[in-house]
Coordinates of C-alpha atoms in Angstrom, one line a residue:
X56 CA -101.1 42.4 223.3
X57 CA -98.3 44.7 222.0
X58 CA -97.6 44.6 218.2
X59 CA -94.2 43.3 217.0
X60 CA -92.2 44.6 214.0
X61 CA -90.1 43.0 211.4
X62 CA -87.6 45.4 209.8
X63 CA -86.6 45.4 206.2
X64 CA -84.2 47.8 204.5
X65 CA -81.4 47.7 202.0
X66 CA -78.0 49.3 203.0
X67 CA -74.6 49.3 201.4
X68 CA -71.4 48.8 203.5
X69 CA -69.3 51.9 202.8
X70 CA -66.1 49.9 203.2
X71 CA -66.7 46.7 201.3
X72 CA -69.7 47.5 199.0
X73 CA -71.6 44.5 200.4
X74 CA -75.4 44.7 200.6
X75 CA -77.4 44.0 203.8
X76 CA -81.1 43.3 204.0
X77 CA -83.4 44.1 206.9
X78 CA -87.2 44.1 207.1
X79 CA -89.6 46.6 208.7
X80 CA -93.2 45.4 208.5
X81 CA -95.7 46.2 211.3
X82 CA -97.2 43.0 212.7
X83 CA -100.3 43.6 214.9
X84 CA -102.0 40.8 216.7
X85 CA -105.7 40.4 216.0
X86 CA -107.8 41.6 219.0
X87 CA -109.5 38.8 220.7
X88 CA -112.6 39.7 222.8
X89 CA -112.7 38.3 226.3
X90 CA -116.1 36.7 225.5
X91 CA -115.7 35.5 221.9
X92 CA -118.9 34.6 220.2
X93 CA -118.3 32.0 217.5
X94 CA -121.5 33.1 215.7
X95 CA -120.5 36.8 215.6
X96 CA -118.9 37.7 212.2
X97 CA -115.3 38.9 212.3
X98 CA -114.4 42.0 210.4
X99 CA -112.8 41.2 206.9
X100 CA -109.8 43.2 205.9
X101 CA -109.5 44.3 202.3
X102 CA -106.9 42.3 200.2
X103 CA -105.4 44.8 197.8
X104 CA -104.5 42.0 195.4
X105 CA -108.2 41.8 194.6
X106 CA -108.2 45.4 193.3
X107 CA -108.7 46.1 189.7
X108 CA -105.3 47.8 189.7
X109 CA -103.5 44.6 190.6
X110 CA -103.2 43.3 187.0
X111 CA -101.9 46.7 185.9
X112 CA -99.3 46.7 188.7
X113 CA -98.2 43.2 187.7
X114 CA -97.9 44.4 184.1
X115 CA -95.9 47.5 185.1
X116 CA -93.5 45.3 187.2
X117 CA -93.1 42.8 184.4
X118 CA -92.4 45.6 181.9
X119 CA -89.9 47.1 184.2
X120 CA -88.2 43.8 184.6
X121 CA -88.2 43.4 180.8
X122 CA -86.6 46.8 180.4
X123 CA -84.0 46.0 182.9
X124 CA -83.2 42.6 181.3
X125 CA -83.1 44.2 177.8
X126 CA -80.7 46.9 179.0
X127 CA -78.6 44.4 180.8
X128 CA -78.3 42.2 177.8
X129 CA -77.5 45.2 175.6
X130 CA -74.8 46.4 178.0
X131 CA -73.3 42.9 178.2
X132 CA -73.2 42.6 174.4
X133 CA -71.9 46.1 173.9
X134 CA -69.1 45.6 176.4
X135 CA -68.1 42.3 174.8
X136 CA -68.2 44.0 171.4
X137 CA -66.1 46.9 172.7
X138 CA -63.5 44.5 174.0
X139 CA -63.3 42.8 170.6
X140 CA -63.1 46.1 168.8
X141 CA -60.2 47.2 171.1
X142 CA -58.4 43.9 170.5
X143 CA -58.8 44.4 166.7
X144 CA -57.5 48.0 166.9
X145 CA -54.4 46.8 168.8
X146 CA -53.9 44.0 166.3
X147 CA -54.1 46.5 163.3
X148 CA -51.7 48.9 165.1
X149 CA -49.2 46.1 165.8
X150 CA -49.4 44.9 162.2
X151 CA -48.4 48.4 160.9
X152 CA -45.6 48.5 163.5
X153 CA -44.4 45.1 162.4
X154 CA -44.4 46.0 158.7
X155 CA -42.3 49.1 159.4
X156 CA -39.9 46.9 161.4
X157 CA -39.6 44.5 158.5
X158 CA -38.8 47.4 156.1
X159 CA -36.2 48.8 158.5
X160 CA -34.5 45.4 158.7
X161 CA -34.5 45.3 154.9
X162 CA -32.7 48.7 154.8
X163 CA -30.2 47.5 157.3
X164 CA -29.6 44.4 155.2
X165 CA -29.0 46.7 152.2
X166 CA -26.5 48.7 154.2
X167 CA -24.7 45.5 155.0
X168 CA -24.6 44.7 151.3
X169 CA -23.2 48.2 150.4
X170 CA -20.6 47.8 153.2
X171 CA -19.5 44.4 151.8
X172 CA -19.3 45.7 148.2
X173 CA -17.3 48.8 149.2
X174 CA -15.6 50.5 146.2
X175 CA -17.0 47.7 143.9
X176 CA -20.6 48.9 144.4
X177 CA -22.2 49.7 141.0
X178 CA -25.6 50.2 139.6
X179 CA -25.6 46.6 138.2
X180 CA -24.6 45.1 141.6
X181 CA -27.2 47.2 143.5
X182 CA -29.9 46.3 141.0
X183 CA -29.0 42.6 141.2
X184 CA -29.2 42.7 145.0
X185 CA -32.7 44.4 145.0
X186 CA -33.9 42.1 142.2
X187 CA -32.7 39.1 144.2
X188 CA -34.8 39.9 147.3
X189 CA -37.9 40.4 145.1
X190 CA -39.1 43.6 146.8
X191 CA -42.4 43.8 144.9
X192 CA -43.3 40.3 145.8
X193 CA -42.2 40.0 149.4
X194 CA -42.4 43.6 150.6
X195 CA -45.7 45.1 149.3
X196 CA -46.3 48.8 149.8
X197 CA -42.6 49.9 149.4
X198 CA -41.8 52.0 146.4
X199 CA -38.2 50.9 146.2
X200 CA -34.8 50.9 147.8
X201 CA -32.4 53.7 147.1
X202 CA -28.8 54.8 147.6
X203 CA -28.1 58.5 148.1
X204 CA -24.3 59.3 148.4
X205 CA -22.8 62.6 149.6
X206 CA -21.8 64.9 146.8
X207 CA -19.0 67.4 146.8
X208 CA -20.5 70.8 145.8
X209 CA -17.3 71.5 143.8
X210 CA -17.5 68.1 142.0
X211 CA -21.2 68.1 140.8
X212 CA -20.2 67.9 137.1
X213 CA -17.8 65.0 137.7
X214 CA -20.5 63.2 139.8
X215 CA -23.1 63.6 137.0
X216 CA -20.7 62.4 134.4
X217 CA -19.7 59.3 136.4
X218 CA -23.5 58.5 136.9
X219 CA -24.1 58.7 133.2
X220 CA -21.1 56.4 132.5
X221 CA -22.5 54.0 135.1
X222 CA -25.7 53.5 133.1
X223 CA -27.9 56.4 134.1
X224 CA -28.5 58.1 130.7
X225 CA -29.4 61.8 131.0
X226 CA -28.6 61.8 134.8
X227 CA -28.4 65.3 136.3
X228 CA -28.5 66.6 139.9
X229 CA -31.4 68.8 140.8
X230 CA -32.3 71.3 142.0
X231 CA -29.3 73.2 140.6
X232 CA -27.0 75.4 142.6
X233 CA -24.2 74.8 145.1
X234 CA -25.1 74.0 148.7
X235 CA -23.7 72.1 151.6
X236 CA -24.4 69.2 152.2
X237 CA -25.7 67.6 149.1
X238 CA -27.1 64.0 148.8
X239 CA -28.3 63.0 145.4
X240 CA -30.3 59.9 144.6
X241 CA -27.9 57.7 142.6
X242 CA -29.4 54.3 142.7
X243 CA -33.2 53.5 143.1
X244 CA -34.5 50.1 142.4
X245 CA -36.7 48.7 140.9
X246 CA -36.2 51.5 138.3
X247 CA -39.7 51.9 137.0
X248 CA -41.2 55.0 135.6
X249 CA -42.0 56.5 139.0
X250 CA -38.6 55.9 140.4
X251 CA -36.9 57.2 137.3
X252 CA -38.4 60.6 138.0
X253 CA -36.6 60.8 141.3
X254 CA -33.0 60.0 140.1
X255 CA -30.6 62.9 140.8
X256 CA -32.8 64.6 143.3
X257 CA -30.9 66.2 146.2
X258 CA -33.1 65.2 149.1
X259 CA -31.2 67.4 151.6
X260 CA -32.5 70.5 149.6
X261 CA -36.0 69.9 150.9
X262 CA -36.6 70.8 154.6
X263 CA -38.8 67.9 155.7
X264 CA -36.5 65.3 154.2
X265 CA -33.4 67.2 155.5
X266 CA -34.8 67.2 159.0
X267 CA -35.1 63.4 159.0
X268 CA -31.7 62.9 157.3
X269 CA -30.0 65.1 159.8
X270 CA -31.6 63.2 162.7
X271 CA -30.5 59.8 161.2
X272 CA -27.0 61.2 160.6
X273 CA -26.5 62.6 164.1
X274 CA -28.2 59.8 166.0
X275 CA -26.7 56.9 164.0
X276 CA -30.1 55.4 163.8
X277 CA -33.0 55.1 161.4
X278 CA -35.3 58.2 161.0
X279 CA -38.5 58.8 159.1
X280 CA -39.9 61.9 157.5
X281 CA -43.2 63.5 158.2
X282 CA -45.8 63.8 155.4
X283 CA -44.2 64.6 152.0
X284 CA -45.0 64.4 148.3
X285 CA -42.6 62.0 146.7
X286 CA -40.8 62.9 143.5
X287 CA -42.3 59.7 142.2
X288 CA -45.7 61.3 142.1
X289 CA -45.9 61.9 138.3
X290 CA -49.7 61.7 138.1
X291 CA -52.1 64.6 138.3
X292 CA -53.4 63.4 141.6
X293 CA -50.5 63.3 144.0
X294 CA -50.7 61.0 147.0
X295 CA -48.9 61.7 150.3
X296 CA -46.0 59.6 151.3
X297 CA -43.0 59.3 153.6
X298 CA -39.4 58.2 153.5
X299 CA -37.3 56.0 155.9
X300 CA -33.5 56.7 156.1
X301 CA -30.6 54.6 157.5
X302 CA -27.2 56.4 157.6
X303 CA -24.0 54.7 156.1
X304 CA -20.7 55.7 157.5
X305 CA -18.5 53.5 155.4
X306 CA -16.2 50.7 156.6
X307 CA -14.8 50.5 160.1
X308 CA -16.4 50.8 163.5
X309 CA -19.5 52.8 164.2
X310 CA -18.7 56.5 165.0
X311 CA -19.6 57.4 168.6
X312 CA -19.9 61.1 168.6
X313 CA -22.1 63.5 166.6
X314 CA -19.0 65.3 165.2
X315 CA -17.5 62.0 164.0
X316 CA -20.8 60.9 162.5
X317 CA -21.1 64.1 160.5
X318 CA -17.5 63.8 159.3
X319 CA -17.7 60.1 158.3
X320 CA -21.1 60.1 156.7
X321 CA -20.9 58.6 153.2
X322 CA -24.4 58.1 152.1
X323 CA -28.0 57.2 153.1
X324 CA -29.9 54.0 152.3
X325 CA -33.5 54.9 152.1
X326 CA -36.9 53.6 151.1
X327 CA -39.8 55.8 149.8
X328 CA -43.4 54.8 150.5
X329 CA -46.6 56.0 148.9
X330 CA -49.1 56.0 151.7
X331 CA -52.0 54.5 149.7
X332 CA -49.7 51.6 148.6
X333 CA -48.3 51.0 152.1
X334 CA -51.6 51.1 154.1
X335 CA -53.8 49.7 151.3
X336 CA -51.7 46.6 150.7
X337 CA -51.8 45.4 154.3
X338 CA -54.2 42.5 155.0
X339 CA -57.0 43.6 157.4
X340 CA -57.4 40.8 159.9
X341 CA -59.6 42.9 162.2
X342 CA -61.5 44.9 159.6
X343 CA -64.7 43.1 160.5
X344 CA -64.6 44.9 163.8
X345 CA -62.5 48.0 163.3
X346 CA -61.3 49.5 160.0
X347 CA -58.4 51.9 159.6
X348 CA -59.8 55.2 158.4
X349 CA -57.0 57.7 158.5
X350 CA -53.3 58.1 159.5
X351 CA -51.8 61.4 160.6
X352 CA -48.0 62.0 160.7
X353 CA -48.4 63.7 164.1
X354 CA -49.1 62.8 167.8
X355 CA -52.7 64.1 167.3
X356 CA -55.0 64.5 164.3
X357 CA -54.0 67.4 162.2
X358 CA -55.6 67.8 158.8
X359 CA -52.5 69.3 157.2
X360 CA -50.5 66.3 158.3
X361 CA -53.0 63.7 157.0
X362 CA -50.9 60.9 155.6
X363 CA -53.6 58.4 154.5
X364 CA -57.3 58.3 154.2
X365 CA -59.1 55.1 153.3
X366 CA -61.4 55.1 150.3
X367 CA -64.9 55.9 151.6
X368 CA -63.7 56.9 155.0
X369 CA -66.4 57.8 157.5
X370 CA -66.8 61.3 158.9
X371 CA -64.8 62.1 162.0
X372 CA -67.4 60.6 164.4
X373 CA -67.1 57.8 167.0
X374 CA -63.5 57.4 166.1
X375 CA -60.9 55.3 168.0
X376 CA -57.4 56.8 168.1
X377 CA -54.1 55.0 168.7
X378 CA -50.6 56.5 168.6
X379 CA -47.7 54.6 167.1
X380 CA -44.1 55.5 167.7
X381 CA -42.1 55.2 164.5
X382 CA -38.4 56.1 164.0
X383 CA -38.2 59.8 164.7
X384 CA -41.9 60.4 164.4
X385 CA -45.2 59.7 166.1
X386 CA -48.2 58.6 164.0
X387 CA -51.9 58.8 165.0
X388 CA -54.0 56.0 163.6
X389 CA -57.8 56.6 163.4
X390 CA -60.1 53.6 163.3
X391 CA -63.9 53.3 162.9
X392 CA -65.6 50.7 165.0
X393 CA -68.2 48.5 163.3
X394 CA -71.7 48.4 164.7
X395 CA -72.9 45.6 167.0
X396 CA -73.3 42.5 164.8
X397 CA -76.8 41.9 163.5
X398 CA -77.2 38.6 165.3
X399 CA -76.5 40.3 168.7
X400 CA -78.8 43.2 167.9
X401 CA -81.5 40.6 167.2
X402 CA -80.7 39.0 170.5
X403 CA -81.4 42.3 172.3
X404 CA -84.7 42.7 170.4
X405 CA -85.6 39.0 171.1
X406 CA -85.0 39.7 174.8
X407 CA -87.3 42.7 174.7
X408 CA -90.0 40.9 172.6
X409 CA -89.9 37.8 174.9
X410 CA -90.3 40.0 178.0
X411 CA -93.2 41.9 176.4
X412 CA -95.0 38.7 175.6
X413 CA -94.5 37.3 179.1
X414 CA -95.6 40.6 180.6
X415 CA -98.8 40.5 178.6
X416 CA -99.4 36.8 179.5
X417 CA -98.9 37.7 183.1
X418 CA -101.3 40.6 182.9
X419 CA -104.1 38.5 181.3
X420 CA -103.5 35.6 183.7
X421 CA -103.5 37.8 186.8
X422 CA -106.6 39.6 185.5
X423 CA -108.4 36.3 185.0
X424 CA -107.3 35.2 188.4
X425 CA -108.6 38.4 189.9
X426 CA -112.0 38.1 188.2
X427 CA -112.3 34.4 189.2
X428 CA -111.3 35.2 192.7
X429 CA -113.7 38.1 192.9
X430 CA -116.6 35.9 191.7
X431 CA -115.6 33.1 194.1
X432 CA -115.3 35.4 197.0
X433 CA -118.6 37.0 196.2
X434 CA -120.3 33.7 196.2
X435 CA -118.5 32.6 199.3
X436 CA -119.5 35.6 201.3
X437 CA -123.1 34.8 200.4
X438 CA -122.8 31.2 201.4
X439 CA -120.2 31.0 204.1
X440 CA -120.5 32.3 207.6
X441 CA -118.2 33.8 210.1
X442 CA -116.3 30.5 210.9
X443 CA -115.6 29.7 207.2
X444 CA -114.3 33.3 206.7
X445 CA -111.9 32.8 209.7
X446 CA -110.6 29.5 208.2
X447 CA -110.1 31.2 204.9
X448 CA -108.0 33.8 206.5
X449 CA -105.9 31.2 208.3
X450 CA -105.5 29.3 205.1
X451 CA -104.3 32.5 203.3
X452 CA -101.8 33.1 206.1
X453 CA -100.4 29.5 205.8
X454 CA -100.2 29.8 202.0
X455 CA -98.3 33.1 202.3
X456 CA -95.9 31.5 204.8
X457 CA -95.3 28.5 202.5
X458 CA -94.8 30.8 199.6
X459 CA -92.2 32.8 201.6
X460 CA -90.4 29.6 202.6
X461 CA -90.4 28.4 199.0
X462 CA -89.0 31.8 197.8
X463 CA -86.4 31.7 200.5
X464 CA -85.4 28.1 199.5
X465 CA -85.3 29.2 195.8
X466 CA -83.1 32.2 196.6
X467 CA -80.7 29.8 198.5
X468 CA -80.5 27.5 195.5
X469 CA -79.8 30.4 193.2
X470 CA -77.0 31.7 195.5
X471 CA -75.6 28.2 195.7
X472 CA -75.8 27.8 191.9
X473 CA -74.0 31.1 191.4
X474 CA -71.2 30.1 193.8
X475 CA -70.9 26.7 192.0
X476 CA -70.8 28.5 188.7
X477 CA -68.0 30.8 189.9
X478 CA -66.0 27.7 191.0
X479 CA -66.5 25.9 187.7
X480 CA -65.7 28.8 185.6
X481 CA -62.6 29.6 187.7
X482 CA -61.4 26.0 187.5
X483 CA -61.8 25.9 183.7
X484 CA -60.0 29.3 183.3
X485 CA -56.8 27.8 184.7
X486 CA -56.1 25.6 181.7
X487 CA -55.9 28.4 179.1
X488 CA -53.9 30.6 181.6
X489 CA -51.4 27.8 182.1
X490 CA -51.1 27.4 178.3
X491 CA -50.4 31.2 178.0
X492 CA -47.9 31.0 180.8
X493 CA -46.1 28.0 179.2
X494 CA -45.9 29.8 175.8
X495 CA -44.8 33.0 177.4
X496 CA -42.0 31.1 179.2
X497 CA -40.9 29.6 175.8
X498 CA -40.9 33.1 174.3
X499 CA -38.9 34.5 177.3
X500 CA -36.1 32.0 176.8
X501 CA -35.5 33.3 173.3
X502 CA -33.4 36.4 172.8
X503 CA -36.3 38.8 172.1
X504 CA -35.9 42.6 171.6
X505 CA -36.4 44.8 174.6
X506 CA -40.1 45.8 173.9
X507 CA -41.1 42.2 173.1
X508 CA -39.3 40.9 176.2
X509 CA -41.1 43.4 178.4
X510 CA -44.4 42.4 176.8
X511 CA -43.7 38.8 177.6
X512 CA -42.9 39.7 181.2
X513 CA -46.2 41.6 181.4
X514 CA -48.1 38.6 180.0
X515 CA -46.5 36.3 182.7
X516 CA -47.2 38.8 185.5
X517 CA -50.8 39.1 184.3
X518 CA -51.2 35.3 184.2
X519 CA -49.7 34.9 187.7
X520 CA -52.2 37.5 189.1
X521 CA -55.1 35.8 187.3
X522 CA -54.1 32.3 188.6
X523 CA -53.9 33.7 192.2
X524 CA -57.3 35.3 191.8
X525 CA -58.7 32.0 190.4
X526 CA -57.3 30.2 193.4
X527 CA -59.0 32.6 195.8
X528 CA -62.3 32.2 193.9
X529 CA -62.0 28.4 194.0
X530 CA -61.2 28.4 197.8
X531 CA -64.1 30.8 198.4
X532 CA -66.5 28.7 196.4
X533 CA -65.4 25.5 198.2
X534 CA -65.8 27.1 201.6
X535 CA -69.2 28.6 200.8
X536 CA -70.6 25.4 199.5
X537 CA -70.2 23.9 202.9
X538 CA -67.2 21.5 202.4
X539 CA -64.7 24.0 203.7
X540 CA -61.1 24.4 202.5
X541 CA -59.4 21.0 202.8
X542 CA -56.0 20.7 204.5
X543 CA -53.5 17.8 204.5
X544 CA -51.5 17.8 207.6
X545 CA -48.0 16.2 207.6
X546 CA -45.1 16.5 209.8
X547 CA -43.2 19.8 209.1
X548 CA -41.6 22.8 210.7
X549 CA -43.8 25.9 210.5
X550 CA -40.8 28.1 211.1
X551 CA -39.3 26.9 207.9
X552 CA -42.6 27.3 206.1
X553 CA -42.8 31.0 207.2
X554 CA -39.2 31.6 206.3
X555 CA -39.7 30.4 202.8
X556 CA -42.8 32.6 202.3
X557 CA -41.0 35.7 203.7
X558 CA -38.0 35.1 201.4
X559 CA -40.3 34.8 198.4
X560 CA -42.0 38.1 199.4
X561 CA -38.7 39.8 199.9
X562 CA -37.8 38.9 196.3
X563 CA -41.1 40.2 195.0
X564 CA -40.9 43.4 197.0
X565 CA -37.1 44.4 197.1
X566 CA -38.0 48.0 198.0
X567 CA -39.7 47.0 201.3
X568 CA -38.2 45.8 204.6
X569 CA -39.5 42.4 206.0
X570 CA -38.4 41.3 209.5
X571 CA -38.7 37.8 210.8
X572 CA -38.4 36.8 214.5
X573 CA -38.7 33.2 215.7
X574 CA -38.7 31.6 219.1
X575 CA -39.5 28.1 220.3
X576 CA -40.1 25.0 218.3
X577 CA -42.1 25.1 215.1
X578 CA -42.5 21.3 214.7
X579 CA -46.0 19.9 214.2
X580 CA -48.4 18.6 211.6
X581 CA -49.3 21.3 209.0
X582 CA -50.5 21.8 205.5
X583 CA -47.4 23.6 204.2
X584 CA -49.0 24.9 201.0
X585 CA -52.1 26.3 202.8
X586 CA -50.0 27.9 205.6
X587 CA -47.7 29.5 202.9
X588 CA -50.9 30.9 201.3
X589 CA -52.0 32.3 204.7
X590 CA -48.6 34.0 205.4
X591 CA -48.4 35.4 201.8
X592 CA -52.0 36.8 202.1
X593 CA -51.3 38.4 205.5
X594 CA -47.9 39.9 204.6
X595 CA -49.1 41.1 201.3
X596 CA -52.0 42.8 203.0
X597 CA -49.6 44.4 205.4
X598 CA -47.4 45.6 202.5
X599 CA -50.4 47.1 200.7
X600 CA -51.9 48.9 203.6
X601 CA -48.8 49.6 205.8
X602 CA -46.6 52.6 205.6
X603 CA -44.0 52.1 202.8
X604 CA -41.2 53.6 204.9
X605 CA -41.7 51.2 207.9
X606 CA -40.9 47.5 208.1
X607 CA -43.4 44.7 208.2
X608 CA -42.6 42.3 211.1
X609 CA -43.5 38.6 211.1
X610 CA -43.0 36.6 214.3
X611 CA -43.3 32.8 215.0
X612 CA -43.4 31.6 218.6
X613 CA -44.0 28.1 219.8
X614 CA -45.4 26.7 223.1
X615 CA -46.0 23.2 224.3
X616 CA -49.2 22.6 222.4
X617 CA -49.6 25.6 220.0
X618 CA -47.7 27.8 217.6
X619 CA -48.5 31.5 217.2
X620 CA -47.8 33.6 214.0
X621 CA -48.2 37.4 214.0
X622 CA -47.9 39.9 211.2
X623 CA -47.5 43.6 212.2
X624 CA -47.4 46.8 210.2
X625 CA -47.5 50.5 211.0
X626 CA -49.9 52.8 209.2
X627 CA -53.5 53.9 209.1
X628 CA -55.5 51.6 211.4
X629 CA -58.5 49.5 210.5
X630 CA -61.7 51.3 211.4
X631 CA -63.3 49.8 214.6
X632 CA -66.6 49.2 212.8
X633 CA -64.7 47.1 210.1
X634 CA -62.6 45.0 212.5
X635 CA -65.5 42.7 213.5
X636 CA -66.3 41.9 209.8
X637 CA -62.8 42.1 208.3
X638 CA -62.7 38.3 207.8
X639 CA -66.0 38.1 206.0
X640 CA -65.9 37.6 202.2
X641 CA -65.9 40.5 199.8
X642 CA -64.7 42.9 202.5
X643 CA -61.9 45.4 201.8
X644 CA -60.1 48.1 203.7
X645 CA -62.4 50.9 202.5
X646 CA -60.4 54.1 202.1
X647 CA -57.2 52.8 203.7
X648 CA -54.0 53.8 201.9
X649 CA -52.6 51.3 199.4
X650 CA -55.9 49.7 198.4
X651 CA -56.0 48.7 194.8
X652 CA -58.7 47.7 192.4
X653 CA -57.4 44.2 192.0
X654 CA -58.2 43.2 195.5
X655 CA -61.6 41.5 195.5
X656 CA -61.8 41.0 199.3
X657 CA -61.3 37.2 199.6
X658 CA -57.8 37.1 201.1
X659 CA -58.6 37.4 204.8
X660 CA -61.7 35.2 204.4
X661 CA -59.5 32.4 203.0
X662 CA -57.0 33.0 205.8
X663 CA -59.7 32.4 208.4
X664 CA -60.9 29.3 206.6
X665 CA -57.4 27.7 206.4
X666 CA -56.7 28.6 210.1
X667 CA -60.0 27.1 211.2
X668 CA -59.3 24.0 209.1
X669 CA -56.2 23.5 211.2
X670 CA -58.2 23.9 214.3
X671 CA -56.8 27.3 215.1
X672 CA -58.1 30.9 215.5
X673 CA -57.2 34.2 213.9
X674 CA -57.8 37.8 215.0
X675 CA -56.8 41.4 214.5
X676 CA -55.9 44.3 216.7
X677 CA -55.5 47.8 215.2
X678 CA -54.9 51.3 216.5
X679 CA -53.3 54.5 215.4
X680 CA -50.5 54.2 218.0
X681 CA -49.8 50.5 218.0
X682 CA -50.4 49.8 214.3
X683 CA -52.2 46.7 213.0
X684 CA -51.4 43.1 214.1
X685 CA -52.9 39.9 212.8
X686 CA -52.4 37.0 215.1
X687 CA -53.2 33.3 214.5
X688 CA -52.7 30.4 216.9
X689 CA -52.5 26.8 215.6
X690 CA -52.5 23.5 217.5
X691 CA -49.4 21.4 216.6
X692 CA -51.6 18.4 215.6
X693 CA -55.1 17.1 215.6
X694 CA -54.4 15.3 218.9
X695 CA -53.3 18.6 220.5
X696 CA -56.4 20.3 219.2
X697 CA -58.7 17.6 220.7
X698 CA -56.8 17.8 224.0
X699 CA -57.3 21.5 224.1
X700 CA -61.0 21.2 223.3
X701 CA -61.4 18.5 226.0
X702 CA -59.7 20.7 228.6

């Protein structure tokens, strides 16, 4: 009697990443003598599970499983922690950007006040304005608000005398000497000891300040300096800082050209900032996960342009960098991520300790079983004969078969549980996504600035993609659990359904050409929503994998009993080895052009399920010369389907 073989191997599909199992165990039939003597003892094959190495092997396998579980839990917790840290860093960066925007709005409001005052502007009115907005209380981190007018080099003496008469005792412009242009600090409120030291300073005499002032003047927009030492630094230890400028061109319309802006420039409204005050006064909502360590006034870390360093900042290791575009500059923010929380580290250790305990228990249990079994078998061999040994072998075979069946059933239940879990989680994810979509729509209807409006649009697009993915997962789960994808057939025109879907896709892909050809009647009983989903999936698939310079053609043709829908695109063909399995779940187009990481390989599987739920069939033909064509045929009604089946 020839031996049979059962193959077992593990292979990975190079196109879809799916795993396939096969078995390869030699199965030899026991030789049966022609004249079998029941009293003749049969040879007994050695059972390796009775070896003294068996408990050690079980221990090694259990420890390996413990290590894998511990590493998996650690990777999961680390990934979740890394996501939380990234969110905290983005929140801290957005907070700094928001505060700068607030201070810029404050300077623009001050410019509006100066414009309204006109020639009546005085030190007292400027002080009253700044005092009224309570800068120190409502705008922490700002050193003050200043007004720096343009000074005629020939009239420096008159300018100084007028400043003294206006209430600035001992006012003088510095550094001395004629130059062009000159912008002296005339008003700076609140006028504390630090700000008093800066009165009269010609900021255009210093290159870093002059560069930012010239940029603000020529562009007609706010500009910020790089790292500077403020004139307000009167202490021995001088902290770094920066200044924010807004140009003031006087009354009248805004100048449009650089030459006109230079000619009409009257003064600058500006705000000085001490870096420790600005960054140290901000609340740290995400400090528990990521703390701001350093800020560089450059697109990349440069020690000579270090603007701020937090007290007790860590060395430059394991840092997280974010760049922030500010008016006229680019900052680099350096954060330090906190370690994995203690509770989660304990969870990893608990996983390892539990696995170790279970491994040791298994080792002792298997060792005791082996010893008991060895003693029992030794006694049985002395007492039982040939027939009892044969029955023992048969019983062992039945037990192994039953164990294999139980393992197979257990694996089936685990797979079913995983699919149910995916369905439940996907269903529950829709509610928070719908809330996000609703709130994003509310934000979109307000007149938001350009960057915020684009952020809201990205949020909405992300939510729509997530909802589509969730719908695919729910359909996949429902189909895999055996109930199939339900359809509700009502009287409708499939031609109109396809036209609406194609029009929707034309709007979503204005740069692509979609052609639609119809013939015959499309009347029948259909589930319009599910057929729309099928058409969108097939056409989107054609747009992704087809040549972008060639059209995608959709055709609808009706006969007496059925309606056919085809979707055709030119481009790289589907490999022949993939065509037979293209409608299986979690299959993708492999290396075909246009594939993207957001496709999880459920679209064509759902297409086949919906078509089969309508009683139809779907297939694909693909070649290098003829392109790729998906064709589905649908009976017009359940009655038509039954008639076709009966025929």
